[in-house]
């Protein structure tokens, strides 16, 4: 069986971007692959959460993973900080990660711009830790959204570099994964431009109440509508259609496409439909999240079982790596 690794930072509720960019693929992959799905709590330290926020964020994502249908009997679900082998490998990989390439990473440049008061070394070496997460389980595939493409490219580079340096094929080259070879997806926000993100303030969360979802969708940016037939769509309108393409039936999308092309579109109707189709996905998940959040004993059991399985796999690789590096004692 091929191995799969992917993680999500516990920095807030899971939103439609996380679900359609990542979790939906996790659900299908757990049936056929050896899967490791984790909560990237160490990565989330780059933005300095309080201990309380860190703890509740981890609990939330764990409950959300389970509520979405990730099955601890099929996949290994674990919390990154429960597997210290990862940070040990990260230290080794850092010795072959170069300042120039790390500084050129888009996500580093973006974050350095967004939080100029906190450009810490963890932000710089973020892709190295991510590479360690992935290659410590010798992953073949990494299901992620479009925004993680470059980080994954770095992971491939670090894996290959280690292999080359020691002349051994220790790590497979991890590939981005989507079903049917489709492009990695980017779920747009509904505030006019860009992607949906936890820190963009434009996210529709799986945990949102249906009332809130209707409100958020109805507030989405639109315009007065096209004035000529078959007009090109401005970005906010395209985003609305993109989201509809993800959550709604093809006939429904077709209907609104036609209406747009004929200059007869009514965005109010379209948004009402979109909200209901989103709620169709989120509301059963939301109910399960609420239930699972009540059950600390179950959450603890899942985390313990996952940590055990993940450590077993990680320590196997780490032993191999240490002996290859030369940490084997000759005395
Ligand atoms: P994070 O926590 O930002 O996002 C988790 C997953 O959700 C996807 N995603 C999206 N996909 C499509 N459209 C969007 N608008 C959208 N927003 C988020 C992300 O692509 C990701 O798949 N660095 C990672 C966490 C990580 C990781 C790893 C991932 C740490 N180690 C190892 C894979 C493998 C991150 O910050 O994701």
Tab-separated table of C-alpha atoms and ligand atoms in Angstrom:
chain	number	residue	atom	x	y	z
A	1	UNK	CA	0.000	0.000	0.000
A	2	UNK	CA	1.210	3.510	-0.809
A	3	UNK	CA	1.599	5.911	2.087
A	4	UNK	CA	-0.224	9.212	2.484
A	5	UNK	CA	0.531	12.072	4.882
A	6	UNK	CA	-1.302	15.355	5.353
A	7	UNK	CA	-1.917	17.826	8.165
A	8	UNK	CA	-3.937	20.844	9.144
A	9	UNK	CA	-2.927	23.604	11.562
A	10	UNK	CA	-5.217	23.974	14.588
A	11	UNK	CA	-5.638	27.711	14.161
A	12	UNK	CA	-9.419	27.856	14.010
A	13	UNK	CA	-12.474	26.013	12.790
A	14	UNK	CA	-12.121	23.983	9.608
A	15	UNK	CA	-13.646	25.834	6.694
A	16	UNK	CA	-14.842	24.885	3.229
A	17	UNK	CA	-11.322	25.429	1.857
A	18	UNK	CA	-9.887	22.869	4.256
A	19	UNK	CA	-12.746	20.490	3.557
A	20	UNK	CA	-12.741	20.581	-0.227
A	21	UNK	CA	-9.000	21.213	-0.573
A	22	UNK	CA	-7.928	18.483	1.800
A	23	UNK	CA	-10.320	16.552	4.045
A	24	UNK	CA	-12.609	15.309	1.292
A	25	UNK	CA	-9.630	13.620	-0.327
A	26	UNK	CA	-8.557	12.185	3.049
A	27	UNK	CA	-11.921	10.425	3.279
A	28	UNK	CA	-11.517	8.657	-0.008
A	29	UNK	CA	-7.833	7.912	0.460
A	30	UNK	CA	-8.257	6.232	3.834
A	31	UNK	CA	-10.029	3.376	2.059
A	32	UNK	CA	-7.074	2.409	-0.120
A	33	UNK	CA	-3.874	3.859	1.306
A	34	UNK	CA	-1.779	3.728	4.447
A	35	UNK	CA	-2.829	7.151	5.746
A	36	UNK	CA	-1.415	9.503	8.368
A	37	UNK	CA	-3.569	12.555	9.062
A	38	UNK	CA	-2.377	14.890	11.750
A	39	UNK	CA	-2.913	18.166	13.534
A	40	UNK	CA	0.053	20.462	12.905
A	41	UNK	CA	0.191	22.067	16.342
A	42	UNK	CA	3.917	22.824	16.205
A	43	UNK	CA	3.460	24.682	12.930
A	44	UNK	CA	0.751	26.785	14.545
A	45	UNK	CA	3.268	28.177	17.070
A	46	UNK	CA	4.600	30.584	14.443
A	47	UNK	CA	1.712	32.887	15.330
A	48	UNK	CA	2.142	32.493	19.112
A	49	UNK	CA	-1.217	31.131	20.294
A	50	UNK	CA	-1.955	31.186	24.028
A	51	UNK	CA	-1.788	27.748	25.676
A	52	UNK	CA	-5.587	27.793	26.011
A	53	UNK	CA	-6.093	28.574	22.339
A	54	UNK	CA	-3.607	25.932	21.314
A	55	UNK	CA	-5.360	23.276	23.393
A	56	UNK	CA	-8.847	24.127	22.275
A	57	UNK	CA	-7.710	24.409	18.650
A	58	UNK	CA	-6.227	20.920	18.730
A	59	UNK	CA	-9.347	19.469	20.316
A	60	UNK	CA	-11.539	21.201	17.750
A	61	UNK	CA	-9.646	19.905	14.713
A	62	UNK	CA	-9.476	16.400	16.165
A	63	UNK	CA	-13.243	16.406	16.671
A	64	UNK	CA	-13.720	17.856	13.198
A	65	UNK	CA	-11.552	15.217	11.538
A	66	UNK	CA	-13.668	12.532	13.186
A	67	UNK	CA	-16.935	14.312	12.444
A	68	UNK	CA	-16.013	14.521	8.760
A	69	UNK	CA	-15.628	10.758	8.743
A	70	UNK	CA	-11.926	10.125	9.110
A	71	UNK	CA	-11.876	6.748	10.761
A	72	UNK	CA	-9.222	5.973	13.398
A	73	UNK	CA	-9.543	2.287	12.511
A	74	UNK	CA	-8.543	2.998	8.924
A	75	UNK	CA	-6.206	5.982	9.157
A	76	UNK	CA	-3.647	7.032	11.741
A	77	UNK	CA	-4.937	10.286	13.240
A	78	UNK	CA	-2.432	12.027	15.480
A	79	UNK	CA	-1.173	15.264	16.954
A	80	UNK	CA	2.179	16.436	15.594
A	81	UNK	CA	3.688	17.267	18.996
A	82	UNK	CA	2.970	13.718	20.205
A	83	UNK	CA	5.621	12.500	17.771
A	84	UNK	CA	8.929	14.094	18.822
A	85	UNK	CA	10.780	12.087	16.152
A	86	UNK	CA	9.476	14.651	13.654
A	87	UNK	CA	11.342	17.525	15.272
A	88	UNK	CA	14.498	15.452	15.424
A	89	UNK	CA	14.362	14.810	11.688
A	90	UNK	CA	13.565	18.506	11.185
A	91	UNK	CA	16.834	19.401	12.923
A	92	UNK	CA	18.784	17.137	10.586
A	93	UNK	CA	17.012	18.445	7.480
A	94	UNK	CA	17.741	22.024	8.522
A	95	UNK	CA	21.452	21.385	7.933
A	96	UNK	CA	20.741	20.966	4.233
A	97	UNK	CA	18.152	23.700	3.819
A	98	UNK	CA	19.574	26.944	2.532
A	99	UNK	CA	18.738	30.434	3.650
A	100	UNK	CA	18.286	31.685	0.094
A	101	UNK	CA	15.749	29.082	-0.924
A	102	UNK	CA	13.818	29.457	2.337
A	103	UNK	CA	13.688	33.233	1.996
A	104	UNK	CA	12.389	32.933	-1.555
A	105	UNK	CA	9.362	30.837	-0.535
A	106	UNK	CA	6.148	32.676	-1.355
A	107	UNK	CA	4.459	31.773	1.916
A	108	UNK	CA	7.441	33.067	3.904
A	109	UNK	CA	7.458	36.355	2.005
A	110	UNK	CA	3.711	36.677	2.451
A	111	UNK	CA	3.821	35.986	6.173
A	112	UNK	CA	6.794	38.292	6.666
A	113	UNK	CA	4.697	41.008	5.067
A	114	UNK	CA	1.596	40.200	7.140
A	115	UNK	CA	3.349	39.963	10.491
A	116	UNK	CA	6.454	42.166	10.200
A	117	UNK	CA	6.722	42.332	13.997
A	118	UNK	CA	7.112	38.560	14.208
A	119	UNK	CA	9.328	37.227	11.421
A	120	UNK	CA	10.647	34.318	13.452
A	121	UNK	CA	13.009	31.525	12.424
A	122	UNK	CA	10.140	29.033	12.642
A	123	UNK	CA	8.422	30.856	9.799
A	124	UNK	CA	11.571	30.638	7.732
A	125	UNK	CA	12.059	26.913	8.316
A	126	UNK	CA	8.340	26.118	8.151
A	127	UNK	CA	8.779	24.115	4.910
A	128	UNK	CA	11.550	22.073	6.534
A	129	UNK	CA	9.288	20.974	9.388
A	130	UNK	CA	6.607	20.221	6.839
A	131	UNK	CA	9.070	18.116	4.847
A	132	UNK	CA	9.942	16.212	8.041
A	133	UNK	CA	6.222	15.547	8.672
A	134	UNK	CA	5.886	14.052	5.242
A	135	UNK	CA	9.052	12.092	4.709
A	136	UNK	CA	9.305	10.635	8.204
A	137	UNK	CA	6.544	8.243	7.148
A	138	UNK	CA	8.080	7.838	3.685
A	139	UNK	CA	4.960	9.286	2.130
A	140	UNK	CA	4.240	8.798	-1.556
A	141	UNK	CA	1.254	11.132	-1.723
A	142	UNK	CA	0.216	14.349	-0.016
A	143	UNK	CA	-3.372	15.523	-0.525
A	144	UNK	CA	-3.379	19.315	-0.096
A	145	UNK	CA	-4.926	22.414	-1.590
A	146	UNK	CA	-3.285	24.641	-4.150
A	147	UNK	CA	-1.818	26.975	-1.514
A	148	UNK	CA	0.488	24.202	-0.263
A	149	UNK	CA	1.952	23.414	-3.671
A	150	UNK	CA	5.202	25.287	-3.135
A	151	UNK	CA	5.738	23.899	0.378
A	152	UNK	CA	5.310	20.450	-1.077
A	153	UNK	CA	7.780	21.266	-3.828
A	154	UNK	CA	10.303	22.117	-1.095
A	155	UNK	CA	9.592	18.808	0.664
A	156	UNK	CA	10.367	16.985	-2.565
A	157	UNK	CA	13.578	18.926	-2.891
A	158	UNK	CA	14.700	18.160	0.675
A	159	UNK	CA	13.867	14.471	0.294
A	160	UNK	CA	15.840	14.194	-2.933
A	161	UNK	CA	18.717	16.185	-1.513
A	162	UNK	CA	19.043	13.854	1.478
A	163	UNK	CA	18.979	10.810	-0.785
A	164	UNK	CA	21.601	12.316	-3.056
A	165	UNK	CA	23.835	13.432	-0.221
A	166	UNK	CA	24.061	9.955	1.293
A	167	UNK	CA	23.730	8.061	-1.971
A	168	UNK	CA	20.760	6.052	-0.699
A	169	UNK	CA	17.120	5.996	-1.744
A	170	UNK	CA	15.808	6.491	1.778
A	171	UNK	CA	12.859	8.729	0.987
A	172	UNK	CA	10.361	8.430	-1.859
A	173	UNK	CA	9.611	11.732	-3.582
A	174	UNK	CA	6.219	12.799	-2.192
A	175	UNK	CA	3.703	13.870	-4.824
A	176	UNK	CA	0.725	16.175	-4.514
A	177	UNK	CA	-2.452	14.151	-4.848
A	178	UNK	CA	-5.885	14.631	-6.307
A	179	UNK	CA	-8.269	12.035	-7.643
A	180	UNK	CA	-8.211	11.582	-11.389
A	181	UNK	CA	-5.131	13.802	-11.644
A	182	UNK	CA	-7.270	16.945	-11.330
A	183	UNK	CA	-5.520	20.196	-10.442
A	184	UNK	CA	-5.037	21.042	-6.780
A	185	UNK	CA	-7.977	23.166	-5.806
A	186	UNK	CA	-8.329	26.626	-4.416
A	187	UNK	CA	-11.631	27.400	-2.744
A	188	UNK	CA	-12.286	31.136	-3.110
A	189	UNK	CA	-13.560	33.443	-0.400
A	190	UNK	CA	-16.811	35.296	-0.917
A	191	UNK	CA	-15.432	38.736	-0.217
A	192	UNK	CA	-14.501	39.471	-3.788
A	193	UNK	CA	-10.999	38.133	-4.249
A	194	UNK	CA	-8.476	35.573	-3.128
A	195	UNK	CA	-8.817	32.257	-1.343
A	196	UNK	CA	-10.902	31.288	1.616
A	197	UNK	CA	-8.692	31.308	4.694
A	198	UNK	CA	-8.888	31.214	8.465
A	199	UNK	CA	-7.005	34.456	8.772
A	200	UNK	CA	-8.700	36.194	5.850
A	201	UNK	CA	-11.940	36.614	7.811
A	202	UNK	CA	-13.902	35.245	4.861
A	203	UNK	CA	-14.296	31.623	5.857
A	204	UNK	CA	-17.435	29.536	5.962
A	205	UNK	CA	-16.776	26.955	8.664
A	206	UNK	CA	-18.090	23.423	8.897
A	207	UNK	CA	-19.086	24.299	12.465
A	208	UNK	CA	-21.103	27.375	11.451
A	209	UNK	CA	-24.768	27.446	12.258
A	210	UNK	CA	-26.989	27.275	9.108
A	211	UNK	CA	-28.268	30.749	9.989
A	212	UNK	CA	-24.725	32.139	9.940
A	213	UNK	CA	-23.960	30.398	6.673
A	214	UNK	CA	-27.014	31.987	5.031
A	215	UNK	CA	-25.936	35.365	6.348
A	216	UNK	CA	-22.344	34.971	5.154
A	217	UNK	CA	-23.374	33.819	1.690
A	218	UNK	CA	-25.998	36.538	1.257
A	219	UNK	CA	-23.320	39.107	2.099
A	220	UNK	CA	-21.030	37.829	-0.692
A	221	UNK	CA	-19.813	40.525	-3.046
A	222	UNK	CA	-21.780	40.768	-6.312
A	223	UNK	CA	-22.495	43.498	-8.844
A	224	UNK	CA	-25.404	44.809	-10.891
A	225	UNK	CA	-25.167	41.837	-13.265
A	226	UNK	CA	-23.889	41.486	-16.831
A	227	UNK	CA	-25.103	43.948	-19.425
A	228	UNK	CA	-24.136	42.012	-22.524
A	229	UNK	CA	-24.658	38.405	-23.508
A	230	UNK	CA	-21.878	35.927	-22.687
A	231	UNK	CA	-19.896	38.531	-20.787
A	232	UNK	CA	-16.742	37.522	-18.998
A	233	UNK	CA	-17.238	37.188	-15.248
A	234	UNK	CA	-15.571	39.618	-12.872
A	235	UNK	CA	-13.612	37.887	-10.071
A	236	UNK	CA	-16.235	38.086	-7.293
A	237	UNK	CA	-18.834	36.562	-9.607
A	238	UNK	CA	-16.459	33.902	-10.848
A	239	UNK	CA	-15.768	33.021	-7.209
A	240	UNK	CA	-19.458	32.554	-6.549
A	241	UNK	CA	-19.660	30.200	-9.519
A	242	UNK	CA	-16.523	28.360	-8.466
A	243	UNK	CA	-17.979	27.690	-5.040
A	244	UNK	CA	-21.254	26.612	-6.566
A	245	UNK	CA	-19.333	24.271	-8.866
A	246	UNK	CA	-17.895	22.617	-5.767
A	247	UNK	CA	-21.036	22.193	-3.655
A	248	UNK	CA	-24.011	22.182	-6.041
A	249	UNK	CA	-25.392	19.720	-8.589
A	250	UNK	CA	-24.126	20.259	-12.135
A	251	UNK	CA	-27.672	21.019	-13.358
A	252	UNK	CA	-27.986	23.791	-10.820
A	253	UNK	CA	-24.684	25.307	-11.899
A	254	UNK	CA	-25.733	24.977	-15.517
A	255	UNK	CA	-28.960	26.824	-14.778
A	256	UNK	CA	-27.156	29.828	-13.323
A	257	UNK	CA	-24.465	29.764	-16.024
A	258	UNK	CA	-27.220	30.026	-18.581
A	259	UNK	CA	-28.934	32.804	-16.671
A	260	UNK	CA	-25.633	34.671	-16.513
A	261	UNK	CA	-24.964	34.250	-20.220
A	262	UNK	CA	-28.477	35.583	-20.988
A	263	UNK	CA	-28.127	38.531	-18.624
A	264	UNK	CA	-31.014	37.168	-16.552
A	265	UNK	CA	-29.140	36.187	-13.467
A	266	UNK	CA	-30.551	37.034	-10.058
A	267	UNK	CA	-27.719	36.852	-7.605
A	268	UNK	CA	-30.119	36.809	-4.665
A	269	UNK	CA	-31.603	33.522	-5.891
A	270	UNK	CA	-28.222	32.120	-6.735
A	271	UNK	CA	-26.888	32.901	-3.276
A	272	UNK	CA	-29.927	31.358	-1.576
A	273	UNK	CA	-29.369	28.163	-3.521
A	274	UNK	CA	-25.645	28.218	-2.809
A	275	UNK	CA	-26.234	28.659	0.930
A	276	UNK	CA	-28.617	25.684	1.037
A	277	UNK	CA	-26.191	23.496	-0.889
A	278	UNK	CA	-23.370	24.425	1.485
A	279	UNK	CA	-25.592	23.660	4.465
A	280	UNK	CA	-26.338	20.267	2.907
A	281	UNK	CA	-22.671	19.422	3.461
A	282	UNK	CA	-22.004	21.199	6.700
A	283	UNK	CA	-25.041	20.562	8.820
A	284	UNK	CA	-24.625	16.793	9.396
A	285	UNK	CA	-20.933	17.401	10.073
A	286	UNK	CA	-21.752	20.191	12.498
A	287	UNK	CA	-24.077	17.916	14.449
A	288	UNK	CA	-21.405	15.270	14.775
A	289	UNK	CA	-18.785	17.845	15.822
A	290	UNK	CA	-21.031	18.950	18.665
A	291	UNK	CA	-21.495	15.359	19.815
A	292	UNK	CA	-17.830	14.412	19.598
A	293	UNK	CA	-16.651	17.555	21.415
A	294	UNK	CA	-18.617	16.277	24.417
A	295	UNK	CA	-16.691	13.043	24.518
A	296	UNK	CA	-13.245	13.774	25.925
A	297	UNK	CA	-12.597	10.117	26.693
A	298	UNK	CA	-13.105	9.160	23.057
A	299	UNK	CA	-10.924	12.021	21.802
A	300	UNK	CA	-8.159	11.036	24.219
A	301	UNK	CA	-8.360	7.438	23.089
A	302	UNK	CA	-8.108	8.364	19.420
A	303	UNK	CA	-5.125	10.644	20.075
A	304	UNK	CA	-3.345	7.990	22.134
A	305	UNK	CA	-3.852	5.265	19.562
A	306	UNK	CA	-2.768	7.589	16.742
A	307	UNK	CA	0.350	8.750	18.573
A	308	UNK	CA	1.375	5.161	19.156
A	309	UNK	CA	1.013	4.183	15.518
A	310	UNK	CA	2.647	7.365	14.225
A	311	UNK	CA	5.616	7.037	16.587
A	312	UNK	CA	6.184	3.466	15.552
A	313	UNK	CA	6.398	4.490	11.908
A	314	UNK	CA	8.414	7.642	12.617
A	315	UNK	CA	10.964	6.006	14.869
A	316	UNK	CA	11.614	3.307	12.302
A	317	UNK	CA	12.600	5.961	9.733
A	318	UNK	CA	14.526	8.014	12.262
A	319	UNK	CA	16.667	5.044	13.287
A	320	UNK	CA	17.497	4.424	9.651
A	321	UNK	CA	18.306	8.107	9.068
A	322	UNK	CA	20.529	8.331	12.126
A	323	UNK	CA	22.517	5.351	11.126
A	324	UNK	CA	22.912	6.701	7.569
A	325	UNK	CA	24.045	10.095	8.872
A	326	UNK	CA	26.720	8.406	10.951
A	327	UNK	CA	25.307	8.538	14.439
A	328	UNK	CA	25.994	4.842	14.729
A	329	UNK	CA	28.482	4.288	17.530
A	330	UNK	CA	31.803	2.676	16.639
A	331	UNK	CA	32.770	2.290	20.300
B	1	LIG	P1	-3.527	24.708	6.555
B	1	LIG	O1	-3.797	24.364	7.973
B	1	LIG	O2	-3.422	26.133	6.178
B	1	LIG	O3	-4.636	24.068	5.622
B	1	LIG	C1	-4.980	22.712	5.711
B	1	LIG	C2	-5.345	22.159	4.357
B	1	LIG	O4	-6.431	22.892	3.781
B	1	LIG	C3	-6.073	23.350	2.488
B	1	LIG	N1	-6.687	24.655	2.218
B	1	LIG	C4	-7.326	24.965	1.090
B	1	LIG	N2	-7.560	24.246	-0.018
B	1	LIG	C5	-8.262	24.855	-1.007
B	1	LIG	N3	-8.749	26.120	-0.909
B	1	LIG	C6	-8.546	26.871	0.180
B	1	LIG	N4	-9.043	28.090	0.256
B	1	LIG	C7	-7.789	26.300	1.248
B	1	LIG	N5	-7.394	26.750	2.465
B	1	LIG	C8	-6.718	25.725	3.039
B	1	LIG	C9	-4.563	23.447	2.512
B	1	LIG	O5	-4.030	23.409	1.209
B	1	LIG	C10	-4.190	22.259	3.336
B	1	LIG	O6	-4.188	21.087	2.551
B	1	LIG	N6	1.348	23.769	6.069
B	1	LIG	C11	0.039	23.139	6.146
B	1	LIG	C12	-0.080	22.126	7.255
B	1	LIG	C13	0.936	21.057	7.186
B	1	LIG	C14	0.992	19.983	6.251
B	1	LIG	C15	2.114	19.221	6.610
B	1	LIG	C16	0.209	19.617	5.157
B	1	LIG	C17	1.972	20.900	8.039
B	1	LIG	N7	2.686	19.796	7.701
B	1	LIG	C18	2.479	18.056	5.896
B	1	LIG	C19	0.560	18.465	4.436
B	1	LIG	C20	1.676	17.710	4.821
B	1	LIG	C21	-0.989	24.239	6.387
B	1	LIG	O7	-0.696	25.265	6.936
B	1	LIG	O8	-2.257	23.911	6.037
